[in-house]
mmCIF file of C-alpha atoms in Angstrom:
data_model
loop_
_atom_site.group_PDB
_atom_site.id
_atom_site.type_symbol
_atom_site.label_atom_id
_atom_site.label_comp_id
_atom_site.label_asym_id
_atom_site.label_seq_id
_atom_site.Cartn_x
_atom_site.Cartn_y
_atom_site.Cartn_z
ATOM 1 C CA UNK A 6 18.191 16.675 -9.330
ATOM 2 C CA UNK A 7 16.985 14.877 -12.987
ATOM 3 C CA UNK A 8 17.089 11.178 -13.431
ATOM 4 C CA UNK A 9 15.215 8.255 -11.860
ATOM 5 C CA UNK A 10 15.453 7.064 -8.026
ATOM 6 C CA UNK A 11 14.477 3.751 -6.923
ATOM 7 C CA UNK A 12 12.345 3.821 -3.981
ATOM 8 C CA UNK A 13 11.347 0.419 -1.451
ATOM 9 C CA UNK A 14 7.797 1.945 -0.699
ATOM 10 C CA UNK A 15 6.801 0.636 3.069
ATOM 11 C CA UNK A 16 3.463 -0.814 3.578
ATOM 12 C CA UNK A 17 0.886 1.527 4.456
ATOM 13 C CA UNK A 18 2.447 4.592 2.237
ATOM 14 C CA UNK A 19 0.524 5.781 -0.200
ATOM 15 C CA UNK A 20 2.691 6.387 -3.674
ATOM 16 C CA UNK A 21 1.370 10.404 -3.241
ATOM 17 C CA UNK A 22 2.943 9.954 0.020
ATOM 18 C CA UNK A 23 6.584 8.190 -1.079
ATOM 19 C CA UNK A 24 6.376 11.611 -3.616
ATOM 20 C CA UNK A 25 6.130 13.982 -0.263
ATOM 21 C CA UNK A 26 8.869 12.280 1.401
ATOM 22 C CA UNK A 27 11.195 12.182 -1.405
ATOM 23 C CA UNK A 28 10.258 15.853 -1.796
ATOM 24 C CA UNK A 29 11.111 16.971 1.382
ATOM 25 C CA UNK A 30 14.085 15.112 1.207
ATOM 26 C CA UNK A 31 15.916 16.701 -1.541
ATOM 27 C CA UNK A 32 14.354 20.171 -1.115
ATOM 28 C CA UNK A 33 12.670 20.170 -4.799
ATOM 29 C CA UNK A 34 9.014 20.467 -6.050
ATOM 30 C CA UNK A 35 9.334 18.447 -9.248
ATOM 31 C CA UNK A 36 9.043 14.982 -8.200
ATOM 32 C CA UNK A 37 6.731 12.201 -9.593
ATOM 33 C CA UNK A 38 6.059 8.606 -9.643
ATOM 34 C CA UNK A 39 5.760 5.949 -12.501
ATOM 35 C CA UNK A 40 3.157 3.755 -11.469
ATOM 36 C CA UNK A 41 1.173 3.668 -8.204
ATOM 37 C CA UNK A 42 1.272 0.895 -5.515
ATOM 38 C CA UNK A 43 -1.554 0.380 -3.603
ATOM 39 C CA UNK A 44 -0.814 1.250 0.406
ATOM 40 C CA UNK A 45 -0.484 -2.447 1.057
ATOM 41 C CA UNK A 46 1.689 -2.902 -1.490
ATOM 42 C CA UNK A 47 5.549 -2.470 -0.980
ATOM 43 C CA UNK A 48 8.408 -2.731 -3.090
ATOM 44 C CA UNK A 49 9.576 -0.815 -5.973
ATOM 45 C CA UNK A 50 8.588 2.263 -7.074
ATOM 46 C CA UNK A 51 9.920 4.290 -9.538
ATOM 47 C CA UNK A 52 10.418 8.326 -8.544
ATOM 48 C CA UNK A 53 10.710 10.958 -10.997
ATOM 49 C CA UNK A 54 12.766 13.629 -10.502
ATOM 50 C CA UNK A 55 13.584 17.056 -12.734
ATOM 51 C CA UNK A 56 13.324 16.765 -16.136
ATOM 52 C CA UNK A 57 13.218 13.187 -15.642
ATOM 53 C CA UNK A 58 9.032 13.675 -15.102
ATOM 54 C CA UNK A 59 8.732 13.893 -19.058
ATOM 55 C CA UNK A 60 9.299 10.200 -19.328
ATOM 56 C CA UNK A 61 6.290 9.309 -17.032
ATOM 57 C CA UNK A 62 4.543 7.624 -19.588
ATOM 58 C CA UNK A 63 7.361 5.665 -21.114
ATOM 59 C CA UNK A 64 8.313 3.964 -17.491
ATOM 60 C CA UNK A 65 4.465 3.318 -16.964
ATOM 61 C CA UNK A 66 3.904 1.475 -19.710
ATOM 62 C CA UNK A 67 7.027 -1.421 -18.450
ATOM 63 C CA UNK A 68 5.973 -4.694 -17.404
ATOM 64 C CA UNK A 69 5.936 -5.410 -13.660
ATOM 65 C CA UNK A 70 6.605 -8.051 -11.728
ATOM 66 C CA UNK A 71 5.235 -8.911 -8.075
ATOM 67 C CA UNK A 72 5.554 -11.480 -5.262
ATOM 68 C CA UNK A 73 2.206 -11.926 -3.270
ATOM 69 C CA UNK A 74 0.047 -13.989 -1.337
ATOM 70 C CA UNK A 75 -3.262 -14.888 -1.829
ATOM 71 C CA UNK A 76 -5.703 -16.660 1.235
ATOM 72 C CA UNK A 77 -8.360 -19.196 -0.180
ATOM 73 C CA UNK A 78 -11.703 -19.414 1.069
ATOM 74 C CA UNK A 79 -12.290 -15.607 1.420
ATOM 75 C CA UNK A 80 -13.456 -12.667 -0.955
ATOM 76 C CA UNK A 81 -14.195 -9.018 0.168
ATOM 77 C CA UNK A 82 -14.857 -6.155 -1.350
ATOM 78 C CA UNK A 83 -11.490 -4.290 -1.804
ATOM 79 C CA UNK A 84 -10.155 -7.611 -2.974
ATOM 80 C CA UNK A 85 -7.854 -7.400 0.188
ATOM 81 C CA UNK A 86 -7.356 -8.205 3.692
ATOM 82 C CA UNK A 87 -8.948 -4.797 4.454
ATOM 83 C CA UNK A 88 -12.240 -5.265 2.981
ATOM 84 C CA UNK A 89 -15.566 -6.289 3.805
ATOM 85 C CA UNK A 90 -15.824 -10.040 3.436
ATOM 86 C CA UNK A 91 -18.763 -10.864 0.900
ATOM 87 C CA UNK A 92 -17.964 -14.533 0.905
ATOM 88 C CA UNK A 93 -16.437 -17.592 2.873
ATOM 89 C CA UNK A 94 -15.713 -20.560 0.623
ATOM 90 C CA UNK A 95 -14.298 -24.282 1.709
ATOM 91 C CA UNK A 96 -11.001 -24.594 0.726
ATOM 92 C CA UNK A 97 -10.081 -27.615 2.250
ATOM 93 C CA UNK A 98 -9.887 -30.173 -0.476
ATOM 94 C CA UNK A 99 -7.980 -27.631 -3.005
ATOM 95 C CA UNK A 100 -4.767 -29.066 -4.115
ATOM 96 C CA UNK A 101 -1.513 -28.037 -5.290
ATOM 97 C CA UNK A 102 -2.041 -29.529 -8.956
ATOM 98 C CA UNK A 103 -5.586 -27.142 -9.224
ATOM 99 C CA UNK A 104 -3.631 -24.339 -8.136
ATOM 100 C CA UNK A 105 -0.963 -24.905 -11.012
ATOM 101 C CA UNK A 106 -3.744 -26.075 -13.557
ATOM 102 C CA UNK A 107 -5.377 -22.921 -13.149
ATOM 103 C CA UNK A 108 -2.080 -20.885 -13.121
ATOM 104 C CA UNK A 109 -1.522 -21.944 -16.620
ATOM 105 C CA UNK A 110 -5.037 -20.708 -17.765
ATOM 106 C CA UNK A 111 -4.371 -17.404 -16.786
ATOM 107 C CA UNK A 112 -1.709 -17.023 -19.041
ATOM 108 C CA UNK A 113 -1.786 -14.892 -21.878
ATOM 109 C CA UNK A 114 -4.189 -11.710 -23.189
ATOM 110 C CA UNK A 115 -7.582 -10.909 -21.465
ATOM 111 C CA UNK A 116 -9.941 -8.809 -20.406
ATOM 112 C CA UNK A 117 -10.132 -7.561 -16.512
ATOM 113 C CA UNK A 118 -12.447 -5.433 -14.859
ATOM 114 C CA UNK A 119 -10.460 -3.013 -12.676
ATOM 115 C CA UNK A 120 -11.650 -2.848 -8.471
ATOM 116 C CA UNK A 121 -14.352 -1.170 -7.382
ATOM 117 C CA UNK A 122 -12.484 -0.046 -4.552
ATOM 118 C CA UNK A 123 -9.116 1.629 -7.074
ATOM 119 C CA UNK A 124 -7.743 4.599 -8.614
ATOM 120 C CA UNK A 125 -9.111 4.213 -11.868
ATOM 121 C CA UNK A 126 -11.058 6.866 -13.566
ATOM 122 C CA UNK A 127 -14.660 6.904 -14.483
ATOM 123 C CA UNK A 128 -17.579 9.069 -15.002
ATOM 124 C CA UNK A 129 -15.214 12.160 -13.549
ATOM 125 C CA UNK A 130 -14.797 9.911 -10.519
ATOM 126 C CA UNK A 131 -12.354 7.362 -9.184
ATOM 127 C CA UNK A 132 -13.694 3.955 -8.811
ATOM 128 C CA UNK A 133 -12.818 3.907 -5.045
ATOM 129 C CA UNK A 134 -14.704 7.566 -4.471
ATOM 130 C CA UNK A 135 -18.187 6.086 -6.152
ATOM 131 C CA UNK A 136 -17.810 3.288 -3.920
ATOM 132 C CA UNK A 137 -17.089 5.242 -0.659
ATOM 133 C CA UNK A 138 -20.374 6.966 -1.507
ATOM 134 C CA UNK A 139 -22.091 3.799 -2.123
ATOM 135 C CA UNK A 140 -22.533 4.678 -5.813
ATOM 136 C CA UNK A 141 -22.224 1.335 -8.046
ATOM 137 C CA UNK A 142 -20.967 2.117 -11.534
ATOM 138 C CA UNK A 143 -19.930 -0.032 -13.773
ATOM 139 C CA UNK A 144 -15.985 -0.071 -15.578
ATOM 140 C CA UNK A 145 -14.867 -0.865 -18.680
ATOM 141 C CA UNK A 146 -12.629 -4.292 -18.621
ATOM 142 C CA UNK A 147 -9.236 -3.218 -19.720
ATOM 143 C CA UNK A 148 -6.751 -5.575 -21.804
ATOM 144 C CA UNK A 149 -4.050 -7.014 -19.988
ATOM 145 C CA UNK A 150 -1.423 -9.189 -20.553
ATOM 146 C CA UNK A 151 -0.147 -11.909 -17.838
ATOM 147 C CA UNK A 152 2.881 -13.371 -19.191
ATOM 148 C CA UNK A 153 3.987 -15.517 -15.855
ATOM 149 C CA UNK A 154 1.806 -17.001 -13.156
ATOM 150 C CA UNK A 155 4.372 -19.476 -11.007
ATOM 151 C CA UNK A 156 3.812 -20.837 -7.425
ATOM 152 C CA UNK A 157 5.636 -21.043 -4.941
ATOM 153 C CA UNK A 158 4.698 -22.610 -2.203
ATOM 154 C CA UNK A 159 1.295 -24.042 -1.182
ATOM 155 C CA UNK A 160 0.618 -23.855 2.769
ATOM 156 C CA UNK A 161 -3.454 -23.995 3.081
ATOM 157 C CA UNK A 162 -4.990 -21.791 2.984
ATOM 158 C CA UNK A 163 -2.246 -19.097 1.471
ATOM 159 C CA UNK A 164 -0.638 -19.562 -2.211
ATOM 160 C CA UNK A 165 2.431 -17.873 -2.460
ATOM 161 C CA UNK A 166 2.848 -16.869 -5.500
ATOM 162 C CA UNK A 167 4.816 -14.663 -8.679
ATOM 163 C CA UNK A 168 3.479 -12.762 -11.068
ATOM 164 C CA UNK A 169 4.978 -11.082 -14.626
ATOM 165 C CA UNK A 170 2.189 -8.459 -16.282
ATOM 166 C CA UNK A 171 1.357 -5.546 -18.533
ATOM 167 C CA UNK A 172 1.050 -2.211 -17.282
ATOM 168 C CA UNK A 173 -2.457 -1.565 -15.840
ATOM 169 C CA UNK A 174 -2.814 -5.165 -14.408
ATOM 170 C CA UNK A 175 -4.540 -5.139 -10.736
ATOM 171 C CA UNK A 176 -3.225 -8.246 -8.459
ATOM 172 C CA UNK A 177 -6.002 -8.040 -6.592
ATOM 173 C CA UNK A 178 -8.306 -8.422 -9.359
ATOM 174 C CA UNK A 179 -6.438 -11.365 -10.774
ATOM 175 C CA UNK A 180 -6.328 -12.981 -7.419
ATOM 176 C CA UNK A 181 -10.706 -12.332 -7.055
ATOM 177 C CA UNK A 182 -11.021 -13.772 -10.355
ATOM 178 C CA UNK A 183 -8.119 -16.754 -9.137
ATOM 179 C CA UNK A 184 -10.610 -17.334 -6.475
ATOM 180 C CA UNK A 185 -13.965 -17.793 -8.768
ATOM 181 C CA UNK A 186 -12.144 -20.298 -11.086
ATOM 182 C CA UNK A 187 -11.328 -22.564 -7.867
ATOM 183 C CA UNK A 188 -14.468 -21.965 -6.550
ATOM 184 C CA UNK A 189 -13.800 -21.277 -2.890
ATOM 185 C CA UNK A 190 -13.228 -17.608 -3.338
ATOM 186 C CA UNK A 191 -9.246 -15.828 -2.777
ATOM 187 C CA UNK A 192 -8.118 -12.666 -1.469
ATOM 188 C CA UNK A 193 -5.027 -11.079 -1.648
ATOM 189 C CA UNK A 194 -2.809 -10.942 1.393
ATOM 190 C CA UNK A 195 0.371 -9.708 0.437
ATOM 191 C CA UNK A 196 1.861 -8.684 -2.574
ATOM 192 C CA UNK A 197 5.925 -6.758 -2.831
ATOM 193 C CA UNK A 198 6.525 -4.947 -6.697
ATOM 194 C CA UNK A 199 9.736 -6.837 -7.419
ATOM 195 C CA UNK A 200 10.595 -5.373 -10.842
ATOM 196 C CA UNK A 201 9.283 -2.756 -13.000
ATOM 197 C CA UNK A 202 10.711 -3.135 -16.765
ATOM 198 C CA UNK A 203 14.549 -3.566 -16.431
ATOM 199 C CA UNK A 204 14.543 -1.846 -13.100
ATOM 200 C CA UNK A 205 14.908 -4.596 -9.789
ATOM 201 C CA UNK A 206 13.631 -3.935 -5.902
ATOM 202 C CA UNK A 207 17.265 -5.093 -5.065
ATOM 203 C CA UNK A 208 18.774 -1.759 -6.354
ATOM 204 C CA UNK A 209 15.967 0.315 -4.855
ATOM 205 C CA UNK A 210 16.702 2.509 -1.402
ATOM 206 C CA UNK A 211 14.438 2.307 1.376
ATOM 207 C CA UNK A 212 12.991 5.034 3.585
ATOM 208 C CA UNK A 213 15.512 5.313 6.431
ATOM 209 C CA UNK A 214 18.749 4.687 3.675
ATOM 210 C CA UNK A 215 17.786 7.945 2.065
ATOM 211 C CA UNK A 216 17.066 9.429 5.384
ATOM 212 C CA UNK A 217 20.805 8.487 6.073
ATOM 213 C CA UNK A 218 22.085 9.621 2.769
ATOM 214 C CA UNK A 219 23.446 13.177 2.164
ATOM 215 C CA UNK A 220 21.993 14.530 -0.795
ATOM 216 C CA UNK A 221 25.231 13.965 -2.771
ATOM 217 C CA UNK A 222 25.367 10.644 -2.300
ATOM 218 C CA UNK A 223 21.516 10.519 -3.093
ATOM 219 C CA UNK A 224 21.993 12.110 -6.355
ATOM 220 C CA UNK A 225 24.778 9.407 -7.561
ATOM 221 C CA UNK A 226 22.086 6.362 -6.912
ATOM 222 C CA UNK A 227 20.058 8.426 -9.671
ATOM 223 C CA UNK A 228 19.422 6.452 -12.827
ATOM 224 C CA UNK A 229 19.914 8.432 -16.319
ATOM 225 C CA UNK A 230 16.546 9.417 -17.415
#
């Protein structure tokens, strides 16, 4: 098969693993991804197949989009639910108009340093391997572009929340940094890949429908790559 699937990755897969599975599936070696989702992470991911792995780079470099949620008054050190908490912040008296204020700030070009606890590259190593070792090292903040930060919904001490970015933009870190600016620290909680370039979760199959599908019907949900 050549072309592009669209994959719902479940919570708790790795994006190595959604490659496996689709894989096994369709009985062929020469499948990739376009740009990994942290295991926590769901929602779309874009699979590779055939000759369709030579435009890895082009699909990496889309814009995503994500819908998450981030709990105030907490900071750890995977910038998740999953880490170790380095900090408990009162959140109590944050309102709705801060939240928005702040939203607005975050707009535009800047500079982020990537998670100490992530797949990024350096020194030979990826960040999340020094750290497992208890090795600090130090990255290089990358340029990013956010080009929408909306709320949705306020309920203390979660912000629900949208976001529209450049390639290479961590959530988590945004939501860390999200947390410093209020000053009662943020983690995120939840956070579903809704759209990566032109390409929308709502077309994307989940595990069990490709499970279901025969591999003819799998190849005609293939995008043209």
């Amino acid at each position: 098969m050549d072309g592009l699937l669209l994959f719902n990755k479940p919570i708790g897969w790795t994006s190595h693993d959604a490659v496996d599975f689709i894989r096994r599936r369709i009985g062929q070696k020469k499948v990739g991804h376009a740009g990994s989702l942290d295991p926590l992470a769901t929602g779309l991911l874009l699979m590779l197949l055939g000759r369709g792995t030579k435009r890895s780079q082009e699909f990496m470099a889309s814009d995503k989009e994500y819908a998450g949620t981030m709990t105030l008054g907490l900071a750890t050190d995977t910038q998740d639910m999953e880490g170790r908490v380095l900090f408990e912040g009162d959140a109590s008296r944050i309102e709705e108009g801060q939240i928005e204020k702040i939203m607005k700030r975050f707009c535009g070009e800047q500079l982020q340093v990537p998670p100490l606890f992530s797949a990024m590259r350096c020194q030979g190593k990826k960040l999340y391997e020094w750290s497992r070792r208890g090795v600090f090292v130090e990255p290089a903040p990358k340029k990013i572009i956010v080009r929408q930060f909306h709320l949705f919904h306020f309920f203390p001490p979660e912000v629900h929340f949208s976001v529209a970015c450049s390639k290479g933009t961590y959530v988590r870190a945004l939501c860390d940094q999200f947390g410093r600016e209020l000053g009662c620290g943020a983690t995120l909680s939840s956070l579903v890949r809704t759209k990566v370039g032109r390409f929308s979760l709502a077309d994307a199959l989940c595990e069990g429908e490709i499970g279901r599908l025969s591999l003819k019907e799998i190849e005609k949900r293939l995008v043209s790559a």
